[in-house]
PDB file of C-alpha atoms in Angstrom:
ATOM      1  CA  MET A   1     183.530 -32.203 -37.675  1.00 53.00           C
ATOM      2  CA  ILE A   2     182.220 -32.695 -34.173  1.00 55.00           C
ATOM      3  CA  ARG A   3     179.943 -29.692 -34.598  1.00 54.00           C
ATOM      4  CA  PHE A   4     178.609 -31.141 -37.858  1.00 48.00           C
ATOM      5  CA  MET A   5     177.879 -34.487 -36.220  1.00 48.00           C
ATOM      6  CA  ILE A   6     176.051 -32.784 -33.369  1.00 46.00           C
ATOM      7  CA  LEU A   7     173.901 -30.837 -35.840  1.00 49.00           C
ATOM      8  CA  PHE A   8     173.267 -33.975 -37.934  1.00 45.00           C
ATOM      9  CA  PHE A   9     172.182 -36.164 -35.034  1.00 48.00           C
ATOM     10  CA  GLY A  10     170.180 -33.289 -33.606  1.00 51.00           C
ATOM     11  CA  LEU A  11     168.282 -32.998 -36.903  1.00 47.00           C
ATOM     12  CA  VAL A  12     167.665 -36.760 -37.045  1.00 45.00           C
ATOM     13  CA  PHE A  13     166.435 -36.727 -33.446  1.00 44.00           C
ATOM     14  CA  SER A  14     164.153 -33.794 -34.207  1.00 45.00           C
ATOM     15  CA  GLN A  15     162.682 -35.550 -37.266  1.00 46.00           C
ATOM     16  CA  ASN A  16     162.152 -38.780 -35.345  1.00 47.00           C
ATOM     17  CA  THR A  17     160.492 -36.845 -32.554  1.00 46.00           C
ATOM     18  CA  MET A  18     158.120 -35.229 -35.068  1.00 46.00           C
ATOM     19  CA  ALA A  19     157.382 -38.582 -36.668  1.00 51.00           C
ATOM     20  CA  GLN A  20     156.494 -40.020 -33.279  1.00 57.00           C
ATOM     21  CA  SER A  21     154.638 -36.956 -32.028  1.00 81.00           C
ATOM     22  CA  CYS A  22     151.198 -38.512 -32.582  1.00 87.00           C
ATOM     23  CA  ALA A  23     149.886 -41.713 -31.059  1.00 91.00           C
ATOM     24  CA  VAL A  24     148.541 -43.908 -33.846  1.00 88.00           C
ATOM     25  CA  ASP A  25     145.027 -43.791 -32.392  1.00 88.00           C
ATOM     26  CA  ASN A  26     145.082 -39.996 -31.971  1.00 93.00           C
ATOM     27  CA  ARG A  27     143.275 -39.101 -35.166  1.00 93.00           C
ATOM     28  CA  GLY A  28     142.969 -35.442 -34.258  1.00 89.00           C
ATOM     29  CA  CYS A  29     146.735 -35.181 -33.909  1.00 94.00           C
ATOM     30  CA  ILE A  30     147.345 -36.930 -37.237  1.00 93.00           C
ATOM     31  CA  ARG A  31     144.785 -34.716 -38.946  1.00 94.00           C
ATOM     32  CA  ALA A  32     146.621 -31.673 -37.589  1.00 93.00           C
ATOM     33  CA  MET A  33     149.873 -33.007 -39.025  1.00 94.00           C
ATOM     34  CA  ILE A  34     148.232 -33.428 -42.431  1.00 93.00           C
ATOM     35  CA  GLU A  35     146.868 -29.895 -42.299  1.00 94.00           C
ATOM     36  CA  SER A  36     150.255 -28.498 -41.383  1.00 93.00           C
ATOM     37  CA  SER A  37     151.913 -30.470 -44.168  1.00 94.00           C
ATOM     38  CA  ALA A  38     149.256 -29.507 -46.730  1.00 94.00           C
ATOM     39  CA  ALA A  39     149.958 -25.821 -46.208  1.00 93.00           C
ATOM     40  CA  GLY A  40     153.421 -26.421 -47.628  1.00 94.00           C
ATOM     41  CA  ILE A  41     152.220 -28.027 -50.887  1.00 95.00           C
ATOM     42  CA  GLU A  42     152.981 -25.580 -53.690  1.00 95.00           C
ATOM     43  CA  ASN A  43     150.945 -27.270 -56.432  1.00 96.00           C
ATOM     44  CA  VAL A  44     147.420 -25.895 -56.021  1.00 96.00           C
ATOM     45  CA  ALA A  45     145.672 -28.991 -57.419  1.00 96.00           C
ATOM     46  CA  TRP A  46     147.588 -31.310 -55.103  1.00 97.00           C
ATOM     47  CA  ARG A  47     147.013 -29.029 -52.135  1.00 97.00           C
ATOM     48  CA  ASP A  48     143.287 -28.837 -52.884  1.00 96.00           C
ATOM     49  CA  GLN A  49     143.084 -32.626 -53.185  1.00 96.00           C
ATOM     50  CA  THR A  50     144.825 -33.009 -49.855  1.00 95.00           C
ATOM     51  CA  TYR A  51     142.438 -30.578 -48.195  1.00 96.00           C
ATOM     52  CA  ARG A  52     139.485 -32.353 -49.843  1.00 97.00           C
ATOM     53  CA  GLU A  53     140.377 -35.713 -48.338  1.00 96.00           C
ATOM     54  CA  LEU A  54     141.185 -34.128 -44.984  1.00 96.00           C
ATOM     55  CA  ALA A  55     137.843 -32.298 -44.886  1.00 96.00           C
ATOM     56  CA  LYS A  56     136.008 -35.557 -45.618  1.00 96.00           C
ATOM     57  CA  THR A  57     137.956 -37.332 -42.891  1.00 95.00           C
ATOM     58  CA  LYS A  58     137.142 -34.604 -40.374  1.00 95.00           C
ATOM     59  CA  ALA A  59     133.472 -34.852 -41.281  1.00 95.00           C
ATOM     60  CA  PHE A  60     133.403 -38.637 -40.892  1.00 95.00           C
ATOM     61  CA  ASP A  61     135.193 -38.206 -37.559  1.00 94.00           C
ATOM     62  CA  GLY A  62     132.349 -35.934 -36.440  1.00 93.00           C
ATOM     63  CA  ASP A  63     134.309 -32.670 -36.648  1.00 94.00           C
ATOM     64  CA  MET A  64     131.893 -30.715 -38.830  1.00 94.00           C
ATOM     65  CA  ALA A  65     133.315 -27.315 -37.879  1.00 95.00           C
ATOM     66  CA  GLY A  66     136.807 -28.477 -38.754  1.00 95.00           C
ATOM     67  CA  ALA A  67     135.620 -29.940 -42.050  1.00 96.00           C
ATOM     68  CA  LEU A  68     134.053 -26.628 -43.042  1.00 97.00           C
ATOM     69  CA  ARG A  69     137.202 -24.711 -42.110  1.00 96.00           C
ATOM     70  CA  THR A  70     139.279 -27.027 -44.284  1.00 96.00           C
ATOM     71  CA  LEU A  71     136.762 -26.605 -47.099  1.00 97.00           C
ATOM     72  CA  ASP A  72     137.476 -22.874 -46.997  1.00 96.00           C
ATOM     73  CA  SER A  73     141.139 -23.567 -47.793  1.00 96.00           C
ATOM     74  CA  ILE A  74     140.269 -25.144 -51.166  1.00 97.00           C
ATOM     75  CA  GLU A  75     140.687 -22.867 -54.179  1.00 96.00           C
ATOM     76  CA  ASN A  76     139.297 -24.844 -57.124  1.00 97.00           C
ATOM     77  CA  PRO A  77     135.469 -24.593 -57.328  1.00 96.00           C
ATOM     78  CA  ASP A  78     135.021 -28.131 -58.687  1.00 96.00           C
ATOM     79  CA  THR A  79     137.104 -29.518 -55.833  1.00 97.00           C
ATOM     80  CA  LYS A  80     134.992 -27.487 -53.410  1.00 97.00           C
ATOM     81  CA  ALA A  81     131.853 -29.086 -54.866  1.00 96.00           C
ATOM     82  CA  LEU A  82     133.329 -32.566 -54.522  1.00 96.00           C
ATOM     83  CA  THR A  83     134.325 -31.798 -50.961  1.00 97.00           C
ATOM     84  CA  ILE A  84     130.798 -30.637 -50.183  1.00 97.00           C
ATOM     85  CA  ARG A  85     129.613 -33.995 -51.497  1.00 95.00           C
ATOM     86  CA  GLY A  86     132.017 -35.862 -49.227  1.00 96.00           C
ATOM     87  CA  ILE A  87     131.013 -33.870 -46.174  1.00 97.00           C
ATOM     88  CA  GLY A  88     127.327 -34.301 -47.004  1.00 95.00           C
ATOM     89  CA  MET A  89     127.700 -38.055 -47.310  1.00 95.00           C
ATOM     90  CA  ALA A  90     129.443 -38.079 -43.938  1.00 95.00           C
ATOM     91  CA  VAL A  91     126.480 -36.249 -42.435  1.00 94.00           C
ATOM     92  CA  ALA A  92     124.163 -38.888 -43.886  1.00 92.00           C
ATOM     93  CA  ASP A  93     126.372 -41.732 -42.695  1.00 92.00           C
ATOM     94  CA  LEU A  94     126.669 -40.410 -39.127  1.00 91.00           C
ATOM     95  CA  ASN A  95     122.870 -40.265 -38.782  1.00 85.00           C
ATOM     96  CA  LYS A  96     122.983 -37.608 -36.078  1.00 81.00           C
ATOM     97  CA  GLY A  97     119.254 -36.950 -36.087  1.00 83.00           C
ATOM     98  CA  ASP A  98     116.954 -34.677 -38.072  1.00 83.00           C
ATOM     99  CA  ALA A  99     117.780 -31.374 -36.363  1.00 90.00           C
ATOM    100  CA  GLU A 100     121.558 -31.781 -36.355  1.00 90.00           C
ATOM    101  CA  SER A 101     121.623 -33.102 -39.906  1.00 91.00           C
ATOM    102  CA  ALA A 102     119.434 -30.242 -41.116  1.00 93.00           C
ATOM    103  CA  GLU A 103     121.813 -27.749 -39.519  1.00 94.00           C
ATOM    104  CA  ALA A 104     124.793 -29.418 -41.186  1.00 94.00           C
ATOM    105  CA  PHE A 105     123.109 -29.337 -44.593  1.00 95.00           C
ATOM    106  CA  ALA A 106     122.228 -25.673 -44.065  1.00 95.00           C
ATOM    107  CA  GLN A 107     125.896 -24.966 -43.380  1.00 96.00           C
ATOM    108  CA  LEU A 108     126.891 -26.836 -46.540  1.00 96.00           C
ATOM    109  CA  ARG A 109     124.331 -24.864 -48.529  1.00 96.00           C
ATOM    110  CA  ALA A 110     125.838 -21.634 -47.196  1.00 96.00           C
ATOM    111  CA  LYS A 111     129.284 -22.806 -48.326  1.00 96.00           C
ATOM    112  CA  ALA A 112     127.881 -23.715 -51.748  1.00 96.00           C
ATOM    113  CA  GLU A 113     126.523 -20.179 -52.087  1.00 95.00           C
ATOM    114  CA  GLU A 114     130.107 -18.918 -51.859  1.00 95.00           C
ATOM    115  CA  ILE A 115     131.049 -20.763 -55.066  1.00 96.00           C
ATOM    116  CA  LYS A 116     131.031 -18.197 -57.869  1.00 94.00           C
ATOM    117  CA  HIS A 117     131.563 -20.653 -60.741  1.00 94.00           C
ATOM    118  CA  PRO A 118     127.977 -21.453 -61.933  1.00 92.00           C
ATOM    119  CA  PRO A 119     128.559 -25.081 -63.075  1.00 92.00           C
ATOM    120  CA  SER A 120     130.439 -25.944 -59.878  1.00 94.00           C
ATOM    121  CA  TYR A 121     127.739 -24.246 -57.818  1.00 94.00           C
ATOM    122  CA  ALA A 122     125.034 -26.300 -59.519  1.00 93.00           C
ATOM    123  CA  ILE A 123     127.024 -29.493 -58.985  1.00 93.00           C
ATOM    124  CA  ALA A 124     127.413 -28.625 -55.302  1.00 95.00           C
ATOM    125  CA  LEU A 125     123.636 -28.252 -54.930  1.00 96.00           C
ATOM    126  CA  THR A 126     123.103 -31.584 -56.700  1.00 94.00           C
ATOM    127  CA  TYR A 127     125.484 -33.239 -54.258  1.00 95.00           C
ATOM    128  CA  ILE A 128     123.737 -31.663 -51.287  1.00 96.00           C
ATOM    129  CA  ALA A 129     120.358 -32.909 -52.527  1.00 96.00           C
ATOM    130  CA  MET A 130     121.772 -36.414 -52.985  1.00 95.00           C
ATOM    131  CA  ALA A 131     123.284 -36.390 -49.501  1.00 95.00           C
ATOM    132  CA  GLN A 132     119.974 -35.216 -48.036  1.00 96.00           C
ATOM    133  CA  ALA A 133     118.236 -38.109 -49.784  1.00 95.00           C
ATOM    134  CA  PHE A 134     120.820 -40.529 -48.384  1.00 93.00           C
ATOM    135  CA  ALA A 135     120.121 -39.086 -44.943  1.00 94.00           C
ATOM    136  CA  GLY A 136     116.399 -39.681 -45.430  1.00 93.00           C
ATOM    137  CA  ASP A 137     115.643 -35.948 -45.637  1.00 94.00           C
ATOM    138  CA  ASN A 138     113.587 -36.194 -48.816  1.00 95.00           C
ATOM    139  CA  ASP A 139     111.802 -32.879 -48.270  1.00 96.00           C
ATOM    140  CA  GLY A 140     115.158 -31.160 -47.942  1.00 95.00           C
ATOM    141  CA  ALA A 141     116.448 -32.890 -51.086  1.00 96.00           C
ATOM    142  CA  TRP A 142     113.420 -31.799 -53.119  1.00 97.00           C
ATOM    143  CA  LYS A 143     113.736 -28.217 -51.847  1.00 96.00           C
ATOM    144  CA  THR A 144     117.437 -28.055 -52.699  1.00 96.00           C
ATOM    145  CA  ALA A 145     116.846 -29.414 -56.201  1.00 95.00           C
ATOM    146  CA  SER A 146     113.892 -27.109 -56.814  1.00 95.00           C
ATOM    147  CA  GLU A 147     116.047 -24.046 -56.174  1.00 93.00           C
ATOM    148  CA  MET A 148     118.425 -24.848 -59.037  1.00 92.00           C
ATOM    149  CA  GLU A 149     117.831 -22.369 -61.870  1.00 89.00           C
ATOM    150  CA  ASN A 150     119.393 -24.386 -64.694  1.00 90.00           C
ATOM    151  CA  ASP A 151     116.670 -26.669 -66.067  1.00 93.00           C
ATOM    152  CA  ALA A 152     118.946 -29.504 -67.182  1.00 93.00           C
ATOM    153  CA  LEU A 153     120.883 -29.563 -63.933  1.00 92.00           C
ATOM    154  CA  ARG A 154     117.669 -29.383 -61.896  1.00 95.00           C
ATOM    155  CA  HIS A 155     116.271 -32.361 -63.810  1.00 95.00           C
ATOM    156  CA  LYS A 156     119.543 -34.192 -63.225  1.00 94.00           C
ATOM    157  CA  ALA A 157     119.382 -33.426 -59.509  1.00 95.00           C
ATOM    158  CA  TYR A 158     115.855 -34.830 -59.248  1.00 97.00           C
ATOM    159  CA  GLY A 159     116.922 -37.894 -61.222  1.00 97.00           C
ATOM    160  CA  GLU A 160     119.948 -38.591 -59.060  1.00 95.00           C
ATOM    161  CA  THR A 161     117.866 -38.028 -55.948  1.00 97.00           C
ATOM    162  CA  ALA A 162     115.423 -40.637 -57.271  1.00 98.00           C
ATOM    163  CA  GLU A 163     118.328 -43.045 -57.788  1.00 97.00           C
ATOM    164  CA  VAL A 164     119.378 -42.636 -54.169  1.00 96.00           C
ATOM    165  CA  GLN A 165     115.816 -43.164 -52.973  1.00 97.00           C
ATOM    166  CA  ALA A 166     115.434 -46.250 -55.164  1.00 98.00           C
ATOM    167  CA  GLY A 167     118.695 -47.575 -53.772  1.00 97.00           C
ATOM    168  CA  LYS A 168     117.207 -47.218 -50.310  1.00 96.00           C
ATOM    169  CA  GLY A 169     114.121 -49.123 -51.455  1.00 97.00           C
ATOM    170  CA  ASN A 170     111.856 -46.073 -51.173  1.00 97.00           C
ATOM    171  CA  PHE A 171     109.642 -46.419 -54.259  1.00 98.00           C
ATOM    172  CA  THR A 172     107.195 -43.690 -53.209  1.00 98.00           C
ATOM    173  CA  ALA A 173     109.906 -41.048 -52.767  1.00 98.00           C
ATOM    174  CA  ALA A 174     111.628 -42.062 -56.015  1.00 98.00           C
ATOM    175  CA  ILE A 175     108.370 -41.741 -57.959  1.00 98.00           C
ATOM    176  CA  LYS A 176     107.792 -38.283 -56.503  1.00 98.00           C
ATOM    177  CA  SER A 177     111.295 -37.155 -57.432  1.00 98.00           C
ATOM    178  CA  ILE A 178     110.855 -38.305 -61.010  1.00 98.00           C
ATOM    179  CA  GLY A 179     107.437 -36.671 -61.173  1.00 97.00           C
ATOM    180  CA  LEU A 180     109.090 -33.323 -60.440  1.00 97.00           C
ATOM    181  CA  ILE A 181     111.158 -33.577 -63.626  1.00 97.00           C
ATOM    182  CA  ASP A 182     109.654 -31.398 -66.386  1.00 95.00           C
ATOM    183  CA  SER A 183     111.565 -32.977 -69.272  1.00 96.00           C
ATOM    184  CA  ALA A 184     110.175 -36.206 -70.776  1.00 96.00           C
ATOM    185  CA  ALA A 185     113.668 -37.303 -71.824  1.00 96.00           C
ATOM    186  CA  TYR A 186     115.054 -36.887 -68.306  1.00 97.00           C
ATOM    187  CA  ARG A 187     111.980 -38.584 -66.822  1.00 98.00           C
ATOM    188  CA  ASN A 188     112.386 -41.573 -69.119  1.00 98.00           C
ATOM    189  CA  LYS A 189     116.033 -41.877 -68.194  1.00 97.00           C
ATOM    190  CA  ALA A 190     115.186 -41.682 -64.482  1.00 98.00           C
ATOM    191  CA  TYR A 191     112.472 -44.325 -64.811  1.00 98.00           C
ATOM    192  CA  ALA A 192     114.885 -46.627 -66.658  1.00 98.00           C
ATOM    193  CA  VAL A 193     117.715 -46.193 -64.163  1.00 98.00           C
ATOM    194  CA  THR A 194     115.519 -46.625 -61.098  1.00 98.00           C
ATOM    195  CA  SER A 195     113.858 -49.656 -62.711  1.00 98.00           C
ATOM    196  CA  SER A 196     117.272 -51.273 -63.048  1.00 98.00           C
ATOM    197  CA  ILE A 197     118.118 -50.391 -59.440  1.00 98.00           C
ATOM    198  CA  PHE A 198     114.982 -52.133 -58.174  1.00 98.00           C
ATOM    199  CA  ALA A 199     115.572 -55.087 -60.502  1.00 98.00           C
ATOM    200  CA  ASN A 200     119.150 -55.466 -59.274  1.00 97.00           C
ATOM    201  CA  ALA A 201     117.796 -55.548 -55.732  1.00 97.00           C
ATOM    202  CA  GLY A 202     115.343 -58.303 -56.634  1.00 97.00           C
ATOM    203  CA  ASP A 203     112.349 -55.974 -56.251  1.00 98.00           C
ATOM    204  CA  TYR A 204     110.839 -56.898 -59.595  1.00 98.00           C
ATOM    205  CA  ALA A 205     107.368 -55.489 -58.884  1.00 98.00           C
ATOM    206  CA  HIS A 206     108.694 -51.963 -58.426  1.00 98.00           C
ATOM    207  CA  ALA A 207     111.164 -52.450 -61.268  1.00 98.00           C
ATOM    208  CA  LEU A 208     108.252 -53.282 -63.557  1.00 98.00           C
ATOM    209  CA  ASP A 209     106.214 -50.345 -62.241  1.00 98.00           C
ATOM    210  CA  MET A 210     109.052 -47.968 -63.141  1.00 98.00           C
ATOM    211  CA  ALA A 211     109.600 -49.544 -66.556  1.00 98.00           C
ATOM    212  CA  VAL A 212     105.991 -49.292 -67.717  1.00 98.00           C
ATOM    213  CA  ARG A 213     105.982 -45.555 -67.018  1.00 98.00           C
ATOM    214  CA  ILE A 214     108.567 -44.930 -69.758  1.00 98.00           C
ATOM    215  CA  ASP A 215     106.883 -43.365 -72.813  1.00 96.00           C
ATOM    216  CA  ASN A 216     109.735 -44.027 -75.242  1.00 96.00           C
ATOM    217  CA  ALA A 217     109.016 -47.389 -76.920  1.00 97.00           C
ATOM    218  CA  TYR A 218     112.638 -48.453 -77.323  1.00 97.00           C
ATOM    219  CA  LYS A 219     113.678 -47.469 -73.793  1.00 97.00           C
ATOM    220  CA  LYS A 220     110.555 -49.076 -72.332  1.00 97.00           C
ATOM    221  CA  SER A 221     111.253 -52.328 -74.173  1.00 98.00           C
ATOM    222  CA  SER A 222     114.863 -52.303 -72.971  1.00 97.00           C
ATOM    223  CA  ALA A 223     113.820 -51.702 -69.370  1.00 97.00           C
ATOM    224  CA  LEU A 224     111.192 -54.454 -69.510  1.00 97.00           C
ATOM    225  CA  GLN A 225     113.703 -56.853 -71.035  1.00 97.00           C
ATOM    226  CA  TYR A 226     116.136 -56.046 -68.221  1.00 97.00           C
ATOM    227  CA  VAL A 227     113.503 -56.996 -65.654  1.00 97.00           C
ATOM    228  CA  LEU A 228     112.938 -60.325 -67.407  1.00 97.00           C
ATOM    229  CA  ASP A 229     116.675 -60.998 -67.639  1.00 96.00           C
ATOM    230  CA  LYS A 230     117.243 -60.272 -63.953  1.00 96.00           C
ATOM    231  CA  GLN A 231     114.411 -62.630 -63.038  1.00 94.00           C
ATOM    232  CA  LYS A 232     115.651 -65.399 -65.321  1.00 91.00           C
ATOM    233  CA  PRO A 233     118.946 -64.955 -67.198  1.00 87.00           C
ATOM    234  CA  ARG A 234     118.718 -66.141 -70.797  1.00 79.00           C
ATOM    235  CA  GLU A 235     122.254 -67.471 -70.931  1.00 73.00           C
ATOM    236  CA  VAL A 236     124.153 -69.701 -68.572  1.00 64.00           C
ATOM    237  CA  GLU A 237     127.526 -68.263 -67.656  1.00 62.00           C
ATOM    238  CA  LYS A 238     130.390 -70.507 -68.727  1.00 58.00           C
TER     239      LYS A 238
END
């Protein structure tokens, strides 16, 4: 009985010691605890999700090398693509400067090249292009999108890049991105979406400029009507 009590209290003490082993402001220590714990998760999807969030956290904490190492632990290709997106957005958010950001995006591109599942690979490139646009690296975003072999996904990448640029108020870059889309249907969609983005921001001149470029009569009318409604709502909310 005494031996059992000693073992019991020893285990409790050990667990409490582990629980208190990291200072609350020691993010590196807590991240290490998560990584150690994640390795013991048997469900692959749950483990991948845990690594995904950890990789994003490392990236936002400025630990790019650590984020990429954690990315390597993810098995599912779609989760890898989503993780690449998270890391890329962290790079854009940290605003480290052109050279350092370019190096980080090059590293992400190298990781994307390791994805053997074609749809996930294409999604990863789309996410990288979007992150580059968020970072203000429009040339890099256009280059990444241009290297996508699937026409539909390439058009989508240009369109989403244009949306990011419109969200940043960069009309010139958004127009260029849309102009690189070969498909009229995708171009019309991009013009309509970016028009609404500018309208929502109160930039009605650029919203109108985007709307009038649509060559589908119905979609053009809808976009123009949206501009009018944002300027002066037709109904009073009750």
